[in-house]
mmCIF file of C-alpha atoms and ligand atoms in Angstrom:
data_model
loop_
_atom_site.group_PDB
_atom_site.id
_atom_site.type_symbol
_atom_site.label_atom_id
_atom_site.label_comp_id
_atom_site.label_asym_id
_atom_site.label_seq_id
_atom_site.Cartn_x
_atom_site.Cartn_y
_atom_site.Cartn_z
ATOM 1 C CA UNK B 10 134.634 105.794 92.294
ATOM 2 C CA UNK B 11 131.086 106.353 93.462
ATOM 3 C CA UNK B 12 128.405 103.681 92.531
ATOM 4 C CA UNK B 13 125.149 105.261 91.373
ATOM 5 C CA UNK B 14 122.481 103.996 93.722
ATOM 6 C CA UNK B 15 119.261 102.437 92.485
ATOM 7 C CA UNK B 16 116.369 104.864 92.634
ATOM 8 C CA UNK B 17 113.526 103.803 94.984
ATOM 9 C CA UNK B 18 110.311 104.997 93.472
ATOM 10 C CA UNK B 19 107.377 106.230 95.578
ATOM 11 C CA UNK B 20 105.084 103.459 94.295
ATOM 12 C CA UNK B 21 105.138 100.519 91.755
ATOM 13 C CA UNK B 22 102.219 98.547 90.373
ATOM 14 C CA UNK B 23 102.400 94.782 90.561
ATOM 15 C CA UNK B 24 102.163 93.509 86.942
ATOM 16 C CA UNK B 25 102.933 89.885 85.944
ATOM 17 C CA UNK B 26 102.573 87.484 83.143
ATOM 18 C CA UNK B 27 98.936 86.583 84.231
ATOM 19 C CA UNK B 28 97.899 90.190 83.665
ATOM 20 C CA UNK B 29 99.670 90.370 80.259
ATOM 21 C CA UNK B 30 97.921 87.129 79.257
ATOM 22 C CA UNK B 31 94.353 88.499 80.217
ATOM 23 C CA UNK B 32 95.007 91.780 78.435
ATOM 24 C CA UNK B 33 96.419 90.014 75.313
ATOM 25 C CA UNK B 34 93.195 87.810 75.308
ATOM 26 C CA UNK B 35 90.997 90.801 74.963
ATOM 27 C CA UNK B 36 93.197 92.405 72.548
ATOM 28 C CA UNK B 37 93.027 89.299 70.235
ATOM 29 C CA UNK B 38 89.234 88.984 70.825
ATOM 30 C CA UNK B 39 88.748 92.219 69.105
ATOM 31 C CA UNK B 40 86.056 93.077 71.826
ATOM 32 C CA UNK B 41 87.903 96.036 73.375
ATOM 33 C CA UNK B 42 84.766 97.911 75.054
ATOM 34 C CA UNK B 43 81.406 96.940 76.119
ATOM 35 C CA UNK B 44 82.397 93.179 75.673
ATOM 36 C CA UNK B 45 82.055 90.406 78.258
ATOM 37 C CA UNK B 46 85.302 91.176 80.252
ATOM 38 C CA UNK B 47 83.723 94.491 81.895
ATOM 39 C CA UNK B 48 80.846 92.555 83.528
ATOM 40 C CA UNK B 49 83.149 89.767 84.589
ATOM 41 C CA UNK B 50 85.457 92.476 86.415
ATOM 42 C CA UNK B 51 82.313 93.925 88.014
ATOM 43 C CA UNK B 52 81.341 90.728 89.516
ATOM 44 C CA UNK B 53 84.651 89.984 90.885
ATOM 45 C CA UNK B 54 84.737 93.326 92.312
ATOM 46 C CA UNK B 55 81.358 93.030 93.768
ATOM 47 C CA UNK B 56 82.534 89.825 95.265
ATOM 48 C CA UNK B 57 85.775 91.268 96.799
ATOM 49 C CA UNK B 58 83.910 94.201 98.396
ATOM 50 C CA UNK B 59 80.779 92.247 99.389
ATOM 51 C CA UNK B 60 78.632 94.903 97.484
ATOM 52 C CA UNK B 61 75.283 94.127 95.929
ATOM 53 C CA UNK B 62 76.166 96.009 92.755
ATOM 54 C CA UNK B 63 79.264 97.418 91.243
ATOM 55 C CA UNK B 64 79.593 99.650 88.131
ATOM 56 C CA UNK B 65 82.958 100.174 86.753
ATOM 57 C CA UNK B 66 83.914 103.644 85.492
ATOM 58 C CA UNK B 67 86.907 105.458 83.575
ATOM 59 C CA UNK B 68 88.434 106.870 86.920
ATOM 60 C CA UNK B 69 87.734 107.414 90.545
ATOM 61 C CA UNK B 70 86.932 111.135 89.830
ATOM 62 C CA UNK B 71 84.277 109.995 87.185
ATOM 63 C CA UNK B 72 82.716 107.720 89.936
ATOM 64 C CA UNK B 73 82.603 110.456 92.427
ATOM 65 C CA UNK B 74 80.997 112.810 89.812
ATOM 66 C CA UNK B 75 78.329 110.147 89.088
ATOM 67 C CA UNK B 76 77.734 109.800 92.944
ATOM 68 C CA UNK B 77 76.893 113.554 92.984
ATOM 69 C CA UNK B 78 74.257 112.798 90.315
ATOM 70 C CA UNK B 79 72.943 109.979 92.538
ATOM 71 C CA UNK B 80 72.797 112.311 95.366
ATOM 72 C CA UNK B 81 70.738 114.941 93.254
ATOM 73 C CA UNK B 82 73.548 117.552 93.975
ATOM 74 C CA UNK B 83 73.052 120.831 91.887
ATOM 75 C CA UNK B 84 73.695 124.590 91.560
ATOM 76 C CA UNK B 85 73.216 126.168 94.952
ATOM 77 C CA UNK B 86 73.781 123.001 96.983
ATOM 78 C CA UNK B 87 76.759 122.603 99.542
ATOM 79 C CA UNK B 88 78.738 119.348 99.817
ATOM 80 C CA UNK B 89 80.696 118.690 102.872
ATOM 81 C CA UNK B 90 84.003 116.984 102.565
ATOM 82 C CA UNK B 91 87.522 116.769 103.813
ATOM 83 C CA UNK B 92 90.111 119.285 103.151
ATOM 84 C CA UNK B 93 92.895 116.631 103.727
ATOM 85 C CA UNK B 94 92.338 114.705 100.586
ATOM 86 C CA UNK B 95 92.919 114.482 96.999
ATOM 87 C CA UNK B 96 91.220 117.335 94.982
ATOM 88 C CA UNK B 97 88.600 114.975 93.354
ATOM 89 C CA UNK B 98 86.697 114.712 96.662
ATOM 90 C CA UNK B 99 85.779 118.245 96.436
ATOM 91 C CA UNK B 100 85.797 118.867 92.590
ATOM 92 C CA UNK B 101 83.008 116.287 91.963
ATOM 93 C CA UNK B 102 80.562 118.735 93.849
ATOM 94 C CA UNK B 103 81.758 121.714 91.740
ATOM 95 C CA UNK B 104 81.305 119.743 88.555
ATOM 96 C CA UNK B 105 77.576 119.899 89.359
ATOM 97 C CA UNK B 106 77.725 123.677 90.290
ATOM 98 C CA UNK B 107 77.526 122.886 93.935
ATOM 99 C CA UNK B 108 79.929 124.688 96.541
ATOM 100 C CA UNK B 109 82.427 122.498 98.632
ATOM 101 C CA UNK B 110 82.347 123.105 102.219
ATOM 102 C CA UNK B 111 85.075 121.583 104.302
ATOM 103 C CA UNK B 112 85.048 120.396 107.867
ATOM 104 C CA UNK B 113 88.395 119.632 109.865
ATOM 105 C CA UNK B 114 89.844 116.379 110.252
ATOM 106 C CA UNK B 115 90.718 114.294 113.457
ATOM 107 C CA UNK B 116 94.500 114.463 114.031
ATOM 108 C CA UNK B 117 94.891 110.786 114.829
ATOM 109 C CA UNK B 118 93.127 109.423 111.703
ATOM 110 C CA UNK B 119 93.256 112.327 109.278
ATOM 111 C CA UNK B 120 89.676 111.406 108.458
ATOM 112 C CA UNK B 121 86.728 113.776 108.856
ATOM 113 C CA UNK B 122 85.790 114.668 112.493
ATOM 114 C CA UNK B 123 82.073 114.021 112.798
ATOM 115 C CA UNK B 124 81.542 116.945 115.207
ATOM 116 C CA UNK B 125 83.057 119.342 112.647
ATOM 117 C CA UNK B 126 80.782 117.916 109.845
ATOM 118 C CA UNK B 127 77.853 118.339 112.032
ATOM 119 C CA UNK B 128 78.793 122.057 112.784
ATOM 120 C CA UNK B 129 79.198 122.659 108.949
ATOM 121 C CA UNK B 130 75.729 121.528 107.892
ATOM 122 C CA UNK B 131 73.549 124.549 106.827
ATOM 123 C CA UNK B 132 70.064 124.465 105.141
ATOM 124 C CA UNK B 133 71.990 124.346 101.622
ATOM 125 C CA UNK B 134 73.812 120.957 102.471
ATOM 126 C CA UNK B 135 72.840 118.430 100.161
ATOM 127 C CA UNK B 136 75.556 115.602 100.725
ATOM 128 C CA UNK B 137 78.604 114.532 102.533
ATOM 129 C CA UNK B 138 81.628 112.965 100.820
ATOM 130 C CA UNK B 139 83.551 111.011 103.440
ATOM 131 C CA UNK B 140 87.056 109.989 102.484
ATOM 132 C CA UNK B 141 88.869 106.902 103.775
ATOM 133 C CA UNK B 142 92.217 108.639 103.499
ATOM 134 C CA UNK B 143 95.219 106.542 103.109
ATOM 135 C CA UNK B 144 93.111 103.483 103.275
ATOM 136 C CA UNK B 145 92.036 104.042 106.834
ATOM 137 C CA UNK B 146 88.238 103.811 107.422
ATOM 138 C CA UNK B 147 86.320 107.029 108.194
ATOM 139 C CA UNK B 148 83.736 107.086 110.901
ATOM 140 C CA UNK B 149 81.091 105.617 108.741
ATOM 141 C CA UNK B 150 78.448 105.146 111.231
ATOM 142 C CA UNK B 151 78.892 108.595 112.894
ATOM 143 C CA UNK B 152 78.813 110.272 109.498
ATOM 144 C CA UNK B 153 75.862 108.281 108.247
ATOM 145 C CA UNK B 154 73.885 109.049 111.356
ATOM 146 C CA UNK B 155 74.385 112.795 110.722
ATOM 147 C CA UNK B 156 73.008 112.382 107.146
ATOM 148 C CA UNK B 157 70.090 110.538 108.457
ATOM 149 C CA UNK B 158 69.259 113.128 110.971
ATOM 150 C CA UNK B 159 69.919 116.014 108.601
ATOM 151 C CA UNK B 160 68.284 114.332 105.494
ATOM 152 C CA UNK B 161 71.418 114.418 103.498
ATOM 153 C CA UNK B 162 72.947 112.060 100.978
ATOM 154 C CA UNK B 163 75.979 110.017 101.894
ATOM 155 C CA UNK B 164 78.804 109.286 99.497
ATOM 156 C CA UNK B 165 81.974 107.474 100.316
ATOM 157 C CA UNK B 166 85.165 108.358 98.619
ATOM 158 C CA UNK B 167 86.911 104.848 99.227
ATOM 159 C CA UNK B 168 89.307 105.616 96.268
ATOM 160 C CA UNK B 169 92.388 104.735 98.570
ATOM 161 C CA UNK B 170 90.818 101.929 100.469
ATOM 162 C CA UNK B 171 90.104 98.802 98.519
ATOM 163 C CA UNK B 172 90.206 96.009 100.964
ATOM 164 C CA UNK B 173 89.758 97.958 104.158
ATOM 165 C CA UNK B 174 87.114 96.989 106.628
ATOM 166 C CA UNK B 175 84.992 98.942 109.001
ATOM 167 C CA UNK B 176 83.283 97.164 111.933
ATOM 168 C CA UNK B 177 84.180 93.812 110.305
ATOM 169 C CA UNK B 178 82.706 94.454 106.929
ATOM 170 C CA UNK B 179 84.620 95.421 103.790
ATOM 171 C CA UNK B 180 84.374 99.114 102.491
ATOM 172 C CA UNK B 181 81.853 98.753 99.639
ATOM 173 C CA UNK B 182 79.478 96.483 101.499
ATOM 174 C CA UNK B 183 77.810 99.206 103.623
ATOM 175 C CA UNK B 184 75.261 99.863 101.295
ATOM 176 C CA UNK B 185 75.605 103.689 100.370
ATOM 177 C CA UNK B 186 77.502 104.541 97.088
ATOM 178 C CA UNK B 187 81.209 103.997 97.572
ATOM 179 C CA UNK B 188 83.720 104.808 94.854
ATOM 180 C CA UNK B 189 87.131 103.020 94.376
ATOM 181 C CA UNK B 190 90.037 104.101 92.181
ATOM 182 C CA UNK B 191 92.580 102.109 90.280
ATOM 183 C CA UNK B 192 95.399 104.560 89.166
ATOM 184 C CA UNK B 193 98.602 102.683 89.112
ATOM 185 C CA UNK B 194 99.668 103.674 92.746
ATOM 186 C CA UNK B 195 96.396 102.205 94.112
ATOM 187 C CA UNK B 196 96.173 98.649 95.656
ATOM 188 C CA UNK B 197 94.988 97.313 92.199
ATOM 189 C CA UNK B 198 95.408 99.033 89.009
ATOM 190 C CA UNK B 199 93.762 99.272 85.630
ATOM 191 C CA UNK B 200 95.824 101.943 84.296
ATOM 192 C CA UNK B 201 93.049 104.637 84.645
ATOM 193 C CA UNK B 202 89.702 103.375 86.237
ATOM 194 C CA UNK B 203 87.637 103.131 89.110
ATOM 195 C CA UNK B 204 84.099 101.557 90.278
ATOM 196 C CA UNK B 205 81.040 102.543 92.251
ATOM 197 C CA UNK B 206 79.605 99.910 94.465
ATOM 198 C CA UNK B 207 75.996 100.326 95.984
ATOM 199 C CA UNK B 208 73.155 98.142 97.377
ATOM 200 C CA UNK B 209 70.559 100.045 95.466
ATOM 201 C CA UNK B 210 69.436 98.505 92.247
ATOM 202 C CA UNK B 211 68.054 101.862 91.175
ATOM 203 C CA UNK B 212 71.296 103.575 91.711
ATOM 204 C CA UNK B 213 73.064 100.743 89.835
ATOM 205 C CA UNK B 214 70.866 101.300 86.881
ATOM 206 C CA UNK B 215 71.367 105.060 86.859
ATOM 207 C CA UNK B 216 75.286 104.662 87.148
ATOM 208 C CA UNK B 217 75.199 102.261 84.093
ATOM 209 C CA UNK B 218 73.153 104.676 82.126
ATOM 210 C CA UNK B 219 74.959 107.794 83.142
ATOM 211 C CA UNK B 220 78.394 106.291 82.307
ATOM 212 C CA UNK B 221 77.023 105.224 79.057
ATOM 213 C CA UNK B 222 76.058 108.537 77.423
ATOM 214 C CA UNK B 223 72.684 108.386 79.170
ATOM 215 C CA UNK B 224 71.536 105.379 77.158
ATOM 216 C CA UNK B 225 68.744 103.351 78.772
ATOM 217 C CA UNK B 226 68.615 99.462 78.869
ATOM 218 C CA UNK B 227 66.169 99.528 76.097
ATOM 219 C CA UNK B 228 67.842 102.188 74.016
ATOM 220 C CA UNK B 229 69.475 101.554 70.760
ATOM 221 C CA UNK B 230 73.076 102.815 70.239
ATOM 222 C CA UNK B 231 72.020 106.301 69.044
ATOM 223 C CA UNK B 232 69.118 106.728 71.434
ATOM 224 C CA UNK B 233 69.859 108.641 74.773
ATOM 225 C CA UNK B 234 67.108 108.722 77.490
ATOM 226 C CA UNK B 235 68.952 111.115 79.584
ATOM 227 C CA UNK B 236 71.868 113.463 79.595
ATOM 228 C CA UNK B 237 74.984 111.322 80.370
ATOM 229 C CA UNK B 238 78.719 111.086 79.988
ATOM 230 C CA UNK B 239 81.249 108.639 78.554
ATOM 231 C CA UNK B 240 82.695 107.258 81.817
ATOM 232 C CA UNK B 241 83.027 103.727 80.683
ATOM 233 C CA UNK B 242 85.945 101.502 81.553
ATOM 234 C CA UNK B 243 87.174 99.713 78.477
ATOM 235 C CA UNK B 244 87.639 95.859 78.343
ATOM 236 C CA UNK B 245 91.290 95.970 78.120
ATOM 237 C CA UNK B 246 91.488 97.770 81.418
ATOM 238 C CA UNK B 247 88.869 95.470 82.808
ATOM 239 C CA UNK B 248 91.080 92.503 81.909
ATOM 240 C CA UNK B 249 94.029 93.809 83.682
ATOM 241 C CA UNK B 250 91.711 94.672 86.652
ATOM 242 C CA UNK B 251 90.772 90.822 86.747
ATOM 243 C CA UNK B 252 94.465 89.914 86.843
ATOM 244 C CA UNK B 253 95.020 92.262 89.809
ATOM 245 C CA UNK B 254 91.929 91.031 91.698
ATOM 246 C CA UNK B 255 93.060 87.381 91.173
ATOM 247 C CA UNK B 256 96.073 88.376 93.341
ATOM 248 C CA UNK B 257 94.503 90.913 95.560
ATOM 249 C CA UNK B 258 95.004 88.953 98.845
ATOM 250 C CA UNK B 259 98.740 88.739 97.902
ATOM 251 C CA UNK B 260 99.016 92.437 97.066
ATOM 252 C CA UNK B 261 97.293 93.380 100.497
ATOM 253 C CA UNK B 262 99.507 90.917 102.304
ATOM 254 C CA UNK B 263 102.688 92.317 100.647
ATOM 255 C CA UNK B 264 101.629 95.858 101.534
ATOM 256 C CA UNK B 265 100.689 94.917 105.166
ATOM 257 C CA UNK B 266 104.220 93.299 105.571
ATOM 258 C CA UNK B 267 106.057 96.300 104.097
ATOM 259 C CA UNK B 268 104.088 98.667 106.437
ATOM 260 C CA UNK B 269 105.006 96.387 109.426
ATOM 261 C CA UNK B 270 108.476 96.429 108.547
ATOM 262 C CA UNK B 271 108.539 100.284 108.227
ATOM 263 C CA UNK B 272 106.995 100.256 111.890
ATOM 264 C CA UNK B 273 109.906 98.379 113.247
ATOM 265 C CA UNK B 274 112.522 100.321 111.310
ATOM 266 C CA UNK B 275 111.216 103.724 112.167
ATOM 267 C CA UNK B 276 111.104 102.888 115.911
ATOM 268 C CA UNK B 277 113.628 105.353 117.500
ATOM 269 C CA UNK B 278 113.309 108.000 114.750
ATOM 270 C CA UNK B 279 111.466 111.041 115.560
ATOM 271 C CA UNK B 280 108.519 110.743 113.127
ATOM 272 C CA UNK B 281 105.108 109.743 113.920
ATOM 273 C CA UNK B 282 104.114 106.358 112.132
ATOM 274 C CA UNK B 283 100.583 105.932 110.776
ATOM 275 C CA UNK B 284 97.861 105.107 113.236
ATOM 276 C CA UNK B 285 97.569 101.344 114.075
ATOM 277 C CA UNK B 286 94.292 99.437 113.318
ATOM 278 C CA UNK B 287 91.627 98.822 116.015
ATOM 279 C CA UNK B 288 88.643 96.590 116.247
ATOM 280 C CA UNK B 289 86.368 98.797 114.217
ATOM 281 C CA UNK B 290 89.000 100.185 111.763
ATOM 282 C CA UNK B 291 91.182 97.819 109.521
ATOM 283 C CA UNK B 292 93.241 99.706 107.096
ATOM 284 C CA UNK B 293 94.085 98.684 103.605
ATOM 285 C CA UNK B 294 97.579 100.051 103.079
ATOM 286 C CA UNK B 295 97.644 102.559 100.221
ATOM 287 C CA UNK B 296 100.644 105.008 100.855
ATOM 288 C CA UNK B 297 102.933 105.035 103.820
ATOM 289 C CA UNK B 298 102.726 108.519 105.372
ATOM 290 C CA UNK B 299 104.800 109.695 108.316
ATOM 291 C CA UNK B 300 104.234 112.935 110.333
ATOM 292 C CA UNK B 301 107.385 114.845 110.756
ATOM 293 C CA UNK B 302 108.228 116.884 114.004
ATOM 294 C CA UNK B 303 106.910 120.472 113.852
ATOM 295 C CA UNK B 304 109.544 122.962 112.529
ATOM 296 C CA UNK B 305 111.223 120.486 110.220
ATOM 297 C CA UNK B 306 111.670 121.843 106.692
ATOM 298 C CA UNK B 307 109.517 119.151 105.080
ATOM 299 C CA UNK B 308 110.112 120.204 101.390
ATOM 300 C CA UNK B 309 113.839 120.567 101.953
ATOM 301 C CA UNK B 310 113.768 116.926 103.277
ATOM 302 C CA UNK B 311 111.961 115.629 100.294
ATOM 303 C CA UNK B 312 114.597 117.437 98.243
ATOM 304 C CA UNK B 313 117.499 115.827 100.172
ATOM 305 C CA UNK B 314 115.874 112.348 99.987
ATOM 306 C CA UNK B 315 115.551 112.862 96.216
ATOM 307 C CA UNK B 316 119.231 113.594 95.924
ATOM 308 C CA UNK B 317 119.910 110.336 97.561
ATOM 309 C CA UNK B 318 117.719 108.556 95.042
ATOM 310 C CA UNK B 319 114.631 108.301 97.293
ATOM 311 C CA UNK B 320 111.401 109.453 96.100
ATOM 312 C CA UNK B 321 109.099 111.118 98.902
ATOM 313 C CA UNK B 322 106.175 113.320 98.328
ATOM 314 C CA UNK B 323 104.202 115.959 100.280
ATOM 315 C CA UNK B 324 101.033 113.940 100.842
ATOM 316 C CA UNK B 325 98.623 115.598 100.951
ATOM 317 C CA UNK B 326 98.207 119.433 100.583
ATOM 318 C CA UNK B 327 94.803 121.021 102.036
ATOM 319 C CA UNK B 328 92.480 121.256 99.304
ATOM 320 C CA UNK B 329 91.010 124.501 100.346
ATOM 321 C CA UNK B 330 94.552 126.100 99.987
ATOM 322 C CA UNK B 331 94.933 125.150 96.295
ATOM 323 C CA UNK B 332 94.956 128.397 94.318
ATOM 324 C CA UNK B 333 91.900 127.799 92.225
ATOM 325 C CA UNK B 334 90.004 127.121 95.510
ATOM 326 C CA UNK B 335 91.146 130.462 97.156
ATOM 327 C CA UNK B 336 90.311 132.245 94.264
ATOM 328 C CA UNK B 337 86.825 130.984 93.632
ATOM 329 C CA UNK B 338 85.705 130.548 97.321
ATOM 330 C CA UNK B 339 88.101 132.917 99.363
ATOM 331 C CA UNK B 340 89.571 130.030 101.485
ATOM 332 C CA UNK B 341 92.676 131.113 103.308
ATOM 333 C CA UNK B 342 95.180 129.817 105.975
ATOM 334 C CA UNK B 343 93.716 129.220 109.428
ATOM 335 C CA UNK B 344 90.286 127.900 108.425
ATOM 336 C CA UNK B 345 91.032 124.109 108.899
ATOM 337 C CA UNK B 346 94.133 124.221 111.416
ATOM 338 C CA UNK B 347 94.203 120.413 112.025
ATOM 339 C CA UNK B 348 94.335 119.675 108.065
ATOM 340 C CA UNK B 349 96.856 122.440 107.610
ATOM 341 C CA UNK B 350 99.091 121.245 110.241
ATOM 342 C CA UNK B 351 98.866 117.800 108.698
ATOM 343 C CA UNK B 352 99.526 119.079 105.287
ATOM 344 C CA UNK B 353 102.758 120.980 106.418
ATOM 345 C CA UNK B 354 104.129 118.022 108.199
ATOM 346 C CA UNK B 355 103.171 114.688 106.515
ATOM 347 C CA UNK B 356 105.201 112.940 103.895
ATOM 348 C CA UNK B 357 104.855 109.763 101.848
ATOM 349 C CA UNK B 358 107.930 107.408 101.658
ATOM 350 C CA UNK B 359 108.257 104.693 99.011
ATOM 351 C CA UNK B 360 105.777 102.105 99.351
ATOM 352 C CA UNK B 361 104.348 99.195 97.418
ATOM 353 C CA UNK B 362 103.508 95.428 97.611
ATOM 354 C CA UNK B 363 107.069 94.256 96.710
ATOM 355 C CA UNK B 364 109.210 96.675 98.378
ATOM 356 C CA UNK B 365 112.277 94.981 99.579
ATOM 357 C CA UNK B 366 113.543 95.009 103.046
ATOM 358 C CA UNK B 367 116.908 96.422 101.980
ATOM 359 C CA UNK B 368 115.191 99.249 100.105
ATOM 360 C CA UNK B 369 113.198 100.218 103.334
ATOM 361 C CA UNK B 370 116.394 99.949 105.329
ATOM 362 C CA UNK B 371 118.027 102.399 102.954
ATOM 363 C CA UNK B 372 114.871 104.733 103.207
ATOM 364 C CA UNK B 373 114.837 104.826 106.852
ATOM 365 C CA UNK B 374 118.528 105.196 107.217
ATOM 366 C CA UNK B 375 118.641 108.170 104.697
ATOM 367 C CA UNK B 376 115.563 109.730 106.427
ATOM 368 C CA UNK B 377 117.433 109.301 109.945
ATOM 369 C CA UNK B 378 120.644 110.954 108.565
ATOM 370 C CA UNK B 379 118.560 113.780 106.826
ATOM 371 C CA UNK B 380 116.642 114.564 109.992
ATOM 372 C CA UNK B 381 119.788 114.873 111.926
HETATM 373 C C1 PLP W 406 90.969 110.132 97.764
HETATM 374 C C2 PLP W 406 90.962 110.161 96.449
HETATM 375 N N1 PLP W 406 89.734 110.603 95.889
HETATM 376 C C3 PLP W 406 89.635 110.600 94.463
HETATM 377 C C4 PLP W 406 90.614 110.107 93.609
HETATM 378 C C5 PLP W 406 90.618 110.141 92.052
HETATM 379 O O1 PLP W 406 90.873 109.002 91.416
HETATM 380 P P1 PLP W 406 91.218 109.159 90.022
HETATM 381 O O2 PLP W 406 92.661 109.449 90.001
HETATM 382 O O3 PLP W 406 91.214 107.615 89.537
HETATM 383 O O4 PLP W 406 90.351 109.922 89.166
HETATM 384 C C6 PLP W 406 91.937 109.719 94.313
HETATM 385 C C7 PLP W 406 92.965 109.186 93.446
HETATM 386 O O5 PLP W 406 94.206 109.687 93.520
HETATM 387 C C8 PLP W 406 91.949 109.681 95.654
HETATM 388 O O6 PLP W 406 93.060 109.400 96.247
#
């Protein structure tokens, strides 16, 4: 008689009794939004990232949208970003009527190639959205130098990278606006949620107003000094965020240990493991993505892994090849070959902070057998 094997999920949030206690406290307080818990979470996030200011928002996507407002992006502008990312990195420009322009990636890091970015700049370029894909810091200094030379705004999509460091300093502490996200597969979760960090007091005040329906500090509840949004994070979510930040070090350590175990287990299997850290780039592990040899039927492999109870996913499709992007902007295959090759061959395998060694062994053994 065959015994049904336990399903190994792609990701899993770390929720414990402390999180429950903090959420319950807010529920019992009756102050579910615009209470004292939101600012407490923001202060802890600012401390964790080394940012001067931190504004929470209702999602990473909302944070990126507000960053487009900070950058003054509008109709007719172009915004350069990575095709090898989650769609929100490009959609944020479209929300403001701007055109997303892609630049190809570095095949080692999967992050924007600064030379390709420089080549993509035109007189209509307004901003660059640089992504730290899979938690690996992008080339911040080189990309910012391009912005400085060309008079462009610089926005960092650090949605996957809370806890990563670039040249010894945490992402979020480098001055420019950086957006983080807290969907349940992220390093920390608030259910839905996100945050924008910045060193600029002026940008922080604008973020706080824009997320709160354009209210000004001096406005009463029904007075709106500017056109804004409801992108607030509620206090229930913020309470969960506080519980998550209290164990951030343990979460990040658990993820690093799981990644190191995969590194060992995958040796000898014909897949390319994620790039190792170096002195300037220290990754915060988000997902664990392997690159398959050319010619492997990746989608078939994902299906076979699924049949064995192991969830894998095709991380990440190239944004320019999504149907709405092709229809609206005429993008097609062959435009960003490095990104397209990565998209055809990369695959996320189960990964989270408390993934057991025996589950990882099963993932790797199943992968080895499926590849043969
Ligand atoms: C690179 C990147 N940018 C933006 C986002 C959007 O974040 P959210 O899902 O919180 O809106 C995500 C989340 O999946 C992401 O991975």
